[in-house]
Coordinates of C-alpha atoms and ligand atoms in Angstrom, one line a residue:
M108 CA 0.0 0.0 0.0
F109 CA 1.3 3.5 -0.8
S110 CA 0.1 4.6 2.6
D111 CA 2.6 2.3 4.2
L112 CA 5.4 4.3 2.7
L113 CA 4.8 7.3 5.0
L114 CA 4.3 9.8 2.2
D115 CA 2.6 13.1 2.8
Q116 CA -1.2 13.0 2.3
R117 CA -0.9 15.4 -0.7
L118 CA 1.4 12.9 -2.5
L119 CA -0.9 10.0 -1.6
K120 CA -3.8 12.0 -3.1
S121 CA -1.9 12.6 -6.4
V122 CA -0.8 8.9 -6.6
D123 CA -4.4 8.0 -6.1
K124 CA -5.6 10.4 -8.8
M125 CA -3.0 9.0 -11.2
G126 CA -4.6 5.6 -10.7
F127 CA -1.6 3.9 -9.0
E128 CA -3.2 1.4 -6.6
Q129 CA -0.2 -0.5 -5.3
P130 CA 3.5 0.5 -5.3
T131 CA 5.5 -1.5 -7.8
P132 CA 8.4 -3.6 -6.4
V133 CA 11.0 -0.9 -7.2
Q134 CA 8.9 1.7 -5.5
E135 CA 8.4 -0.5 -2.5
Q136 CA 12.1 -1.0 -2.1
A137 CA 13.6 2.3 -3.2
I138 CA 11.2 4.8 -1.6
P139 CA 12.0 4.1 2.1
L140 CA 15.7 3.9 1.4
A141 CA 15.7 7.2 -0.6
M142 CA 13.6 8.8 2.2
A143 CA 16.2 7.7 4.7
G144 CA 18.7 9.8 2.7
R145 CA 20.8 6.9 1.3
D146 CA 22.6 6.9 -2.0
L147 CA 21.0 4.2 -4.3
L148 CA 22.1 2.1 -7.2
V149 CA 18.8 0.9 -8.7
N150 CA 18.8 -1.8 -11.3
A151 CA 15.4 -1.3 -13.0
A152 CA 14.1 -1.0 -16.5
T153 CA 11.5 1.4 -18.0
G154 CA 8.1 0.3 -17.2
S155 CA 9.0 -0.7 -13.6
G156 CA 7.7 2.5 -12.1
K157 CA 11.2 3.8 -11.5
T158 CA 10.3 7.4 -12.2
A159 CA 7.9 7.7 -9.3
A160 CA 10.3 5.7 -7.2
F161 CA 12.8 8.6 -7.3
L162 CA 10.3 11.5 -7.7
L163 CA 8.2 10.7 -4.6
P164 CA 11.1 10.8 -2.1
I165 CA 12.3 14.1 -3.7
L166 CA 8.8 15.6 -3.3
Q167 CA 8.5 14.3 0.2
R168 CA 11.8 15.9 1.1
M169 CA 10.6 19.2 -0.2
I170 CA 7.3 19.0 1.6
T171 CA 8.9 18.1 4.9
D172 CA 11.7 20.6 4.7
A173 CA 10.9 24.0 3.2
G174 CA 14.6 24.5 2.4
P175 CA 16.3 27.5 0.8
K176 CA 14.2 29.8 -1.3
Q177 CA 16.6 29.9 -4.1
G178 CA 18.5 27.4 -6.2
T179 CA 17.8 24.0 -7.6
R180 CA 17.2 21.4 -4.9
A181 CA 16.9 18.4 -7.1
L182 CA 18.4 17.7 -10.5
V183 CA 17.4 14.7 -12.7
L184 CA 19.8 14.1 -15.6
V185 CA 18.4 11.9 -18.4
P186 CA 19.7 10.9 -21.8
T187 CA 16.9 12.2 -24.1
R188 CA 14.6 15.1 -24.5
E189 CA 11.5 13.0 -24.7
L190 CA 12.4 11.3 -21.4
A191 CA 13.0 14.7 -19.8
R192 CA 9.6 15.9 -20.9
Q193 CA 7.9 12.7 -19.7
I194 CA 9.5 12.9 -16.3
G195 CA 8.6 16.6 -16.1
K196 CA 5.0 15.7 -16.8
E197 CA 5.0 12.8 -14.2
C198 CA 6.6 15.2 -11.7
E199 CA 4.0 17.9 -12.3
K200 CA 1.2 15.3 -11.8
L201 CA 2.7 14.0 -8.6
A202 CA 3.3 17.5 -7.3
S203 CA -0.1 18.8 -8.3
Y204 CA -1.3 19.3 -4.7
C205 CA 1.9 20.7 -3.2
G206 CA 2.9 23.7 -5.3
I207 CA 6.4 22.6 -6.1
K208 CA 7.9 24.0 -9.3
V209 CA 9.4 21.8 -11.9
G210 CA 11.6 22.9 -14.8
V211 CA 12.6 20.9 -17.9
I212 CA 15.8 21.9 -19.6
T213 CA 16.8 20.2 -22.9
G214 CA 18.7 20.9 -26.1
G215 CA 16.6 21.9 -29.1
Q216 CA 14.9 24.7 -27.3
E217 CA 15.9 28.4 -27.1
F218 CA 18.5 29.4 -24.5
K219 CA 16.6 32.5 -23.6
V220 CA 13.5 30.6 -22.8
Q221 CA 15.5 28.3 -20.6
R222 CA 17.3 31.1 -18.8
A223 CA 14.0 32.7 -18.0
L224 CA 12.7 29.4 -16.7
L225 CA 15.7 29.0 -14.4
R226 CA 15.2 32.5 -13.1
K227 CA 11.8 31.3 -11.9
D228 CA 13.8 29.0 -9.6
P229 CA 12.2 25.6 -10.1
Q230 CA 13.1 23.5 -7.1
I231 CA 13.3 20.4 -9.3
V232 CA 15.1 20.5 -12.7
I233 CA 14.8 17.6 -15.2
A234 CA 17.5 18.0 -17.9
T235 CA 19.7 16.5 -20.5
P236 CA 23.4 16.8 -19.8
G237 CA 24.7 18.8 -22.8
R238 CA 22.4 21.8 -22.4
T239 CA 22.8 21.7 -18.6
L240 CA 26.5 21.9 -18.8
E241 CA 26.3 24.9 -21.2
L242 CA 24.0 26.7 -18.7
V243 CA 26.3 25.8 -15.8
K244 CA 29.3 27.1 -17.7
E245 CA 27.7 30.5 -18.5
G246 CA 26.6 30.8 -14.9
S247 CA 22.8 30.6 -15.5
T248 CA 22.4 27.9 -13.0
L249 CA 24.1 26.7 -9.9
F250 CA 23.9 23.4 -8.2
T251 CA 25.9 24.4 -5.1
R252 CA 22.8 23.8 -2.9
L253 CA 21.7 20.7 -4.6
E254 CA 20.1 18.2 -2.2
V255 CA 19.4 15.3 -4.6
L256 CA 20.9 14.3 -7.9
V257 CA 19.3 11.6 -10.0
L258 CA 21.1 9.9 -12.9
D259 CA 18.3 8.2 -14.7
E260 CA 18.9 5.6 -17.4
A261 CA 22.6 5.7 -16.7
D262 CA 23.3 3.0 -19.3
R263 CA 21.9 5.2 -22.0
L264 CA 23.8 8.3 -20.6
F265 CA 26.9 6.2 -21.1
E266 CA 25.9 4.8 -24.5
M267 CA 25.1 8.2 -25.8
G268 CA 28.5 9.5 -24.8
F269 CA 27.3 11.8 -21.9
V270 CA 29.6 10.4 -19.1
D271 CA 32.1 13.3 -19.3
D272 CA 29.4 16.0 -19.4
V273 CA 27.6 14.3 -16.4
L274 CA 30.9 14.2 -14.4
A275 CA 31.6 17.8 -15.3
I276 CA 28.1 18.8 -14.0
I277 CA 28.6 16.7 -10.9
A278 CA 31.9 18.5 -10.1
T279 CA 29.9 21.7 -9.7
C280 CA 27.2 20.1 -7.4
N281 CA 27.0 20.3 -3.7
P282 CA 29.2 17.4 -2.4
A283 CA 26.8 16.7 0.5
R284 CA 23.9 15.8 -1.8
Q285 CA 22.2 12.5 -2.1
T286 CA 22.7 10.6 -5.4
L287 CA 20.4 8.1 -7.0
L288 CA 21.6 6.2 -10.0
L289 CA 19.1 4.1 -12.1
S290 CA 20.0 1.8 -14.9
A291 CA 18.3 -1.1 -16.7
T292 CA 21.7 -2.7 -17.2
L293 CA 25.0 -2.2 -15.6
P294 CA 27.6 -2.3 -18.4
A295 CA 31.3 -1.5 -17.5
G296 CA 30.9 2.1 -18.8
V297 CA 28.4 2.9 -16.1
R298 CA 31.0 2.2 -13.4
R299 CA 32.6 5.7 -13.8
L300 CA 29.2 7.1 -12.9
M301 CA 28.7 4.6 -10.1
Q302 CA 31.9 6.0 -8.5
V303 CA 30.1 9.2 -7.5
L304 CA 27.8 7.2 -5.2
I305 CA 28.7 7.1 -1.5
D306 CA 28.1 3.9 0.3
P307 CA 25.1 3.1 -1.9
V308 CA 22.4 0.5 -1.3
R309 CA 21.7 -1.6 -4.2
V310 CA 18.1 -2.1 -5.2
M311 CA 17.7 -4.9 -7.7
V312 CA 14.3 -5.6 -9.3
N313 CA 14.5 -8.0 -12.1
E314 CA 11.6 -6.2 -13.8
A315 CA 13.0 -6.9 -17.3
R316 CA 12.6 -10.6 -16.8
E317 CA 9.3 -10.3 -14.9
Q318 CA 7.9 -8.1 -17.6
H319 CA 8.7 -10.6 -20.2
E320 CA 6.1 -12.8 -18.7
S321 CA 3.3 -10.4 -19.8
I322 CA 4.7 -10.2 -23.3
R323 CA 4.4 -12.8 -25.9
Q324 CA 7.6 -12.9 -27.8
Q325 CA 7.5 -14.3 -31.3
Y326 CA 9.7 -14.3 -34.4
I327 CA 8.9 -14.7 -38.1
L328 CA 11.5 -15.7 -40.7
A329 CA 11.8 -13.3 -43.6
D330 CA 13.7 -13.5 -46.9
D331 CA 14.6 -9.9 -47.4
E332 CA 13.4 -6.3 -46.9
K333 CA 10.5 -6.7 -49.3
H334 CA 9.3 -9.8 -47.6
K335 CA 9.6 -8.0 -44.3
E336 CA 7.5 -5.1 -45.6
K337 CA 4.7 -7.5 -46.5
L338 CA 4.9 -9.3 -43.2
L339 CA 4.7 -6.0 -41.4
L340 CA 1.7 -4.8 -43.3
W341 CA 0.1 -8.2 -42.7
L342 CA 0.7 -7.9 -39.0
L343 CA -0.7 -4.4 -38.9
E344 CA -3.8 -5.5 -40.9
N345 CA -4.4 -8.7 -38.9
E346 CA -3.4 -8.1 -35.3
T347 CA -5.7 -6.3 -33.0
F348 CA -3.8 -3.5 -31.3
E349 CA -4.3 0.0 -30.0
R350 CA -0.9 1.3 -30.8
A351 CA 2.0 -0.4 -32.6
L352 CA 5.7 0.6 -32.4
V353 CA 7.9 -0.7 -35.2
F354 CA 11.7 -0.6 -34.8
T355 CA 14.2 -0.1 -37.5
N356 CA 18.0 0.2 -37.2
T357 CA 18.3 3.1 -39.6
R358 CA 16.7 6.5 -40.0
D359 CA 16.1 6.0 -43.7
Q360 CA 14.3 2.8 -43.1
A361 CA 12.0 4.4 -40.5
T362 CA 11.1 7.2 -42.9
H363 CA 10.7 4.8 -45.9
L364 CA 8.6 2.3 -44.1
S365 CA 6.3 5.0 -42.6
G366 CA 5.7 6.2 -46.2
V367 CA 5.0 2.6 -47.4
M368 CA 2.6 2.0 -44.5
R369 CA 0.8 5.2 -45.1
Y370 CA 0.4 4.4 -48.7
R371 CA -1.2 1.1 -47.7
G372 CA -3.7 2.9 -45.5
Q373 CA -2.0 2.7 -42.1
R374 CA -2.1 5.7 -39.9
S375 CA 1.7 5.9 -39.3
G376 CA 4.3 8.4 -38.3
Y377 CA 8.1 8.2 -37.7
L378 CA 10.6 9.3 -35.2
H379 CA 14.4 9.3 -35.5
G380 CA 17.4 11.3 -34.3
E381 CA 17.2 13.9 -37.1
V382 CA 13.6 14.8 -36.8
K383 CA 13.2 18.3 -35.5
Q384 CA 12.1 18.7 -31.9
D385 CA 8.7 20.4 -32.6
V386 CA 7.9 17.7 -35.3
R387 CA 8.9 15.0 -32.8
N388 CA 6.7 16.4 -30.2
S389 CA 3.7 16.6 -32.5
T390 CA 4.3 13.1 -33.7
I391 CA 4.4 11.8 -30.1
T392 CA 1.3 13.7 -29.3
A393 CA -0.5 12.3 -32.3
F394 CA 0.5 8.8 -31.3
R395 CA -0.6 9.4 -27.7
D396 CA -3.9 10.9 -28.9
G397 CA -4.6 8.1 -31.3
K398 CA -4.4 10.2 -34.5
I399 CA -1.7 7.8 -35.6
N400 CA -1.5 4.3 -34.3
V401 CA 1.7 3.0 -35.9
L402 CA 5.0 4.6 -35.1
L403 CA 8.2 3.7 -36.9
A404 CA 11.2 4.5 -34.7
S405 CA 14.9 4.0 -34.2
D406 CA 16.2 2.9 -30.7
V407 CA 17.4 6.3 -29.7
A408 CA 14.2 8.1 -30.8
S409 CA 12.0 5.8 -28.9
R410 CA 14.0 5.8 -25.7
G411 CA 11.9 6.6 -22.7
L412 CA 8.8 6.9 -24.8
D413 CA 6.0 6.4 -22.4
V414 CA 2.8 6.1 -24.2
K415 CA 0.1 4.0 -22.7
G416 CA -1.6 1.3 -24.7
I417 CA 1.3 0.2 -26.9
D418 CA 0.3 -3.5 -27.3
L419 CA 2.3 -4.5 -30.4
V420 CA 6.0 -4.1 -30.9
V421 CA 7.6 -5.2 -34.2
N422 CA 11.3 -5.5 -34.7
F423 CA 11.5 -4.9 -38.4
D424 CA 15.2 -5.1 -37.9
M425 CA 16.3 -7.2 -35.0
A426 CA 17.8 -5.2 -32.1
R427 CA 21.6 -5.1 -32.2
K428 CA 22.0 -6.3 -28.7
G429 CA 20.1 -7.9 -25.8
D430 CA 19.7 -4.7 -23.8
D431 CA 18.2 -2.8 -26.8
Y432 CA 15.8 -5.7 -27.3
V433 CA 14.7 -5.4 -23.6
H434 CA 14.2 -1.7 -24.0
R435 CA 12.3 -2.1 -27.2
I436 CA 9.9 -4.8 -26.0
G437 CA 9.6 -3.0 -22.6
R438 CA 7.4 -0.5 -24.4
T439 CA 4.6 -3.0 -24.4
G440 CA 2.9 -5.1 -21.7
R441 CA 3.4 -2.3 -19.2
A442 CA 1.9 -2.3 -15.7
G443 CA 0.2 -5.7 -16.2
E444 CA -1.2 -5.2 -19.7
Q445 CA -0.7 -7.9 -22.3
G446 CA 1.7 -7.2 -25.1
L447 CA 2.9 -8.9 -28.2
A448 CA 6.5 -8.5 -29.6
V449 CA 7.2 -9.9 -33.0
S450 CA 10.8 -9.9 -34.5
L451 CA 11.2 -10.3 -38.2
I452 CA 14.4 -12.4 -38.7
G453 CA 16.2 -12.4 -42.0
P454 CA 19.1 -14.8 -42.9
L455 CA 21.7 -12.5 -41.5
E456 CA 19.9 -12.0 -38.2
W457 CA 19.5 -15.6 -37.0
N458 CA 22.7 -15.5 -35.0
L459 CA 21.8 -12.2 -33.4
K460 CA 18.4 -13.6 -32.4
A461 CA 20.1 -16.7 -30.9
S462 CA 22.6 -14.6 -28.9
I463 CA 19.9 -12.4 -27.6
E464 CA 17.8 -15.4 -26.5
R465 CA 20.8 -16.8 -24.7
Y466 CA 21.7 -13.5 -23.1
L467 CA 18.1 -13.0 -21.8
R468 CA 17.4 -16.6 -21.3
V469 CA 14.2 -16.5 -23.3
T470 CA 13.0 -18.5 -26.3
L471 CA 11.1 -16.6 -29.0
E472 CA 8.2 -18.5 -30.3
P473 CA 8.3 -19.3 -34.0
R474 CA 5.4 -18.0 -36.0
K475 CA 4.5 -18.5 -39.7
V476 CA 2.2 -16.4 -41.8
K477 CA 0.8 -18.9 -44.3
E478 CA -0.3 -16.2 -46.7
L479 CA 3.3 -15.0 -47.0
P480 CA 5.6 -18.0 -47.1
G481 CA 9.2 -17.4 -47.6
N482 CA 12.2 -19.3 -48.9
Y483 CA 14.4 -18.8 -45.8
K484 CA 13.7 -21.6 -43.3
G485 CA 16.4 -20.8 -40.7
P486 CA 19.9 -22.3 -40.4
K487 CA 20.3 -25.8 -41.7
K488 CA 22.5 -27.0 -39.0
L489 CA 22.7 -25.8 -35.5
K490 CA 26.0 -26.0 -33.6
A491 CA 25.9 -26.9 -29.9
S492 CA 26.3 -23.2 -29.2
G493 CA 23.0 -22.5 -30.9
K494 CA 24.8 -20.6 -33.7
A495 CA 24.2 -21.5 -37.2
A496 CA 27.0 -23.5 -38.7
A497 CA 29.1 -21.7 -41.3
P498 CA 27.9 -22.5 -44.8
S499 CA 29.9 -25.5 -46.1
K500 CA 32.5 -24.8 -48.8
R501 CA 31.4 -25.8 -52.2
K502 CA 33.2 -28.8 -53.6
K503 CA 35.6 -28.0 -56.3
K504 CA 34.5 -29.3 -59.7
E505 CA 36.2 -32.5 -60.5
Ligands
AMP209 P1 8.4 4.1 -15.5 O1 9.0 2.8 -15.2 O2 8.7 5.1 -14.4 O3 8.6 4.6 -16.9 O4 6.8 3.9 -15.3 C1 6.0 3.2 -16.3 C2 4.6 3.5 -16.2 O5 3.9 3.0 -15.1 C3 4.2 5.0 -16.2 O6 3.2 5.2 -17.1 C4 3.8 5.3 -14.8 O7 2.9 6.4 -14.8 C5 3.1 4.0 -14.4 N1 3.2 3.7 -13.0 C6 4.2 4.0 -12.1 N2 4.0 3.6 -10.9 C7 2.8 2.9 -10.9 C8 2.0 2.1 -10.0 N3 2.4 2.0 -8.7 N4 0.9 1.6 -10.4 C9 0.5 1.7 -11.7 N5 1.2 2.4 -12.7 C10 2.3 2.9 -12.3

């Protein structure tokens, strides 16, 4: 029960209004520890309820202790703009009865707007590292009185090359602050960030694996791109879904496929790293509002996308690694809803699929679309490792 977590009535009221009935496992474990002032290393994926797990203790601290009138009291650093905006929204909802100001600072927006926002002195700032560092350098913001620092999706901060910027920002922060680091995975690169934690408590919730149980994971063999296009269209026409998210590995592919799907009567849009911020925002809003129900996206563009009712995820191109696969399918089957994830596997992707299955200890269920049979039937021979055997050398002509 949320009431067992000793949160202020106003926070309990907003949690209730947001329809959260029970705390999720990460919330149950992390909230009391964070409220006790400990540094935390939280191993939890998107969809676990990790955002509220760090926002609620921050808000509780601000309610209990009025604190200084000026200066940022909590800073949440995240890898992408969308994630910053989403956390900003969740924070505003959670804070709706307690008059705490929240500011979102990201690249892609005007400096002067952000300077004005900082002058209003939001107690909580949600930000991407690049822009934050620029504002720190020009003296528009100071973190000398910071009480809580959150590094959210630390694995992505690392993958996107933000570690040095994050460390430079941390160097300007109040050394007596509390630090919370959250990451779905803990690759070696995250260790440099972990070093800023002081005597951290580790909170492990194997949400990624638990989540898998509410997601059916299938694969369909495909001959080539054209075959995949037909399979994708077939899935969109034959599966019942509210919203579908289709992943490609390249920007061009996302744009191209969105065009093809539109031509075939699907209400689709696309999102990738080079789409301008305002267009991205309107695409996400259209997806959220149901004006479009198919979104083609690259990994980076979809990161942190929190739109309810995504019940179909298609890997048009297989994820390049296990962690990306987890993040991708983590978009569906959230908070107990059922989801379906279908990976289209071409001849060059079989080994990748096998290695992801081994890494995550899952087995994708084979599926066939009888209207669209292909020539590729999977590897002929399987080695003990599960990898396809190398094609045998042709015999020389005699
Ligand atoms: P997150 O892992 O923070 O991205 O949260 C995933 C989704 O779960 C978000 O849409 C949250 O609003 C929602 N959520 C967070 N906590 C709860 C809860 N205790 N009960 C139901 N939904 C929740």
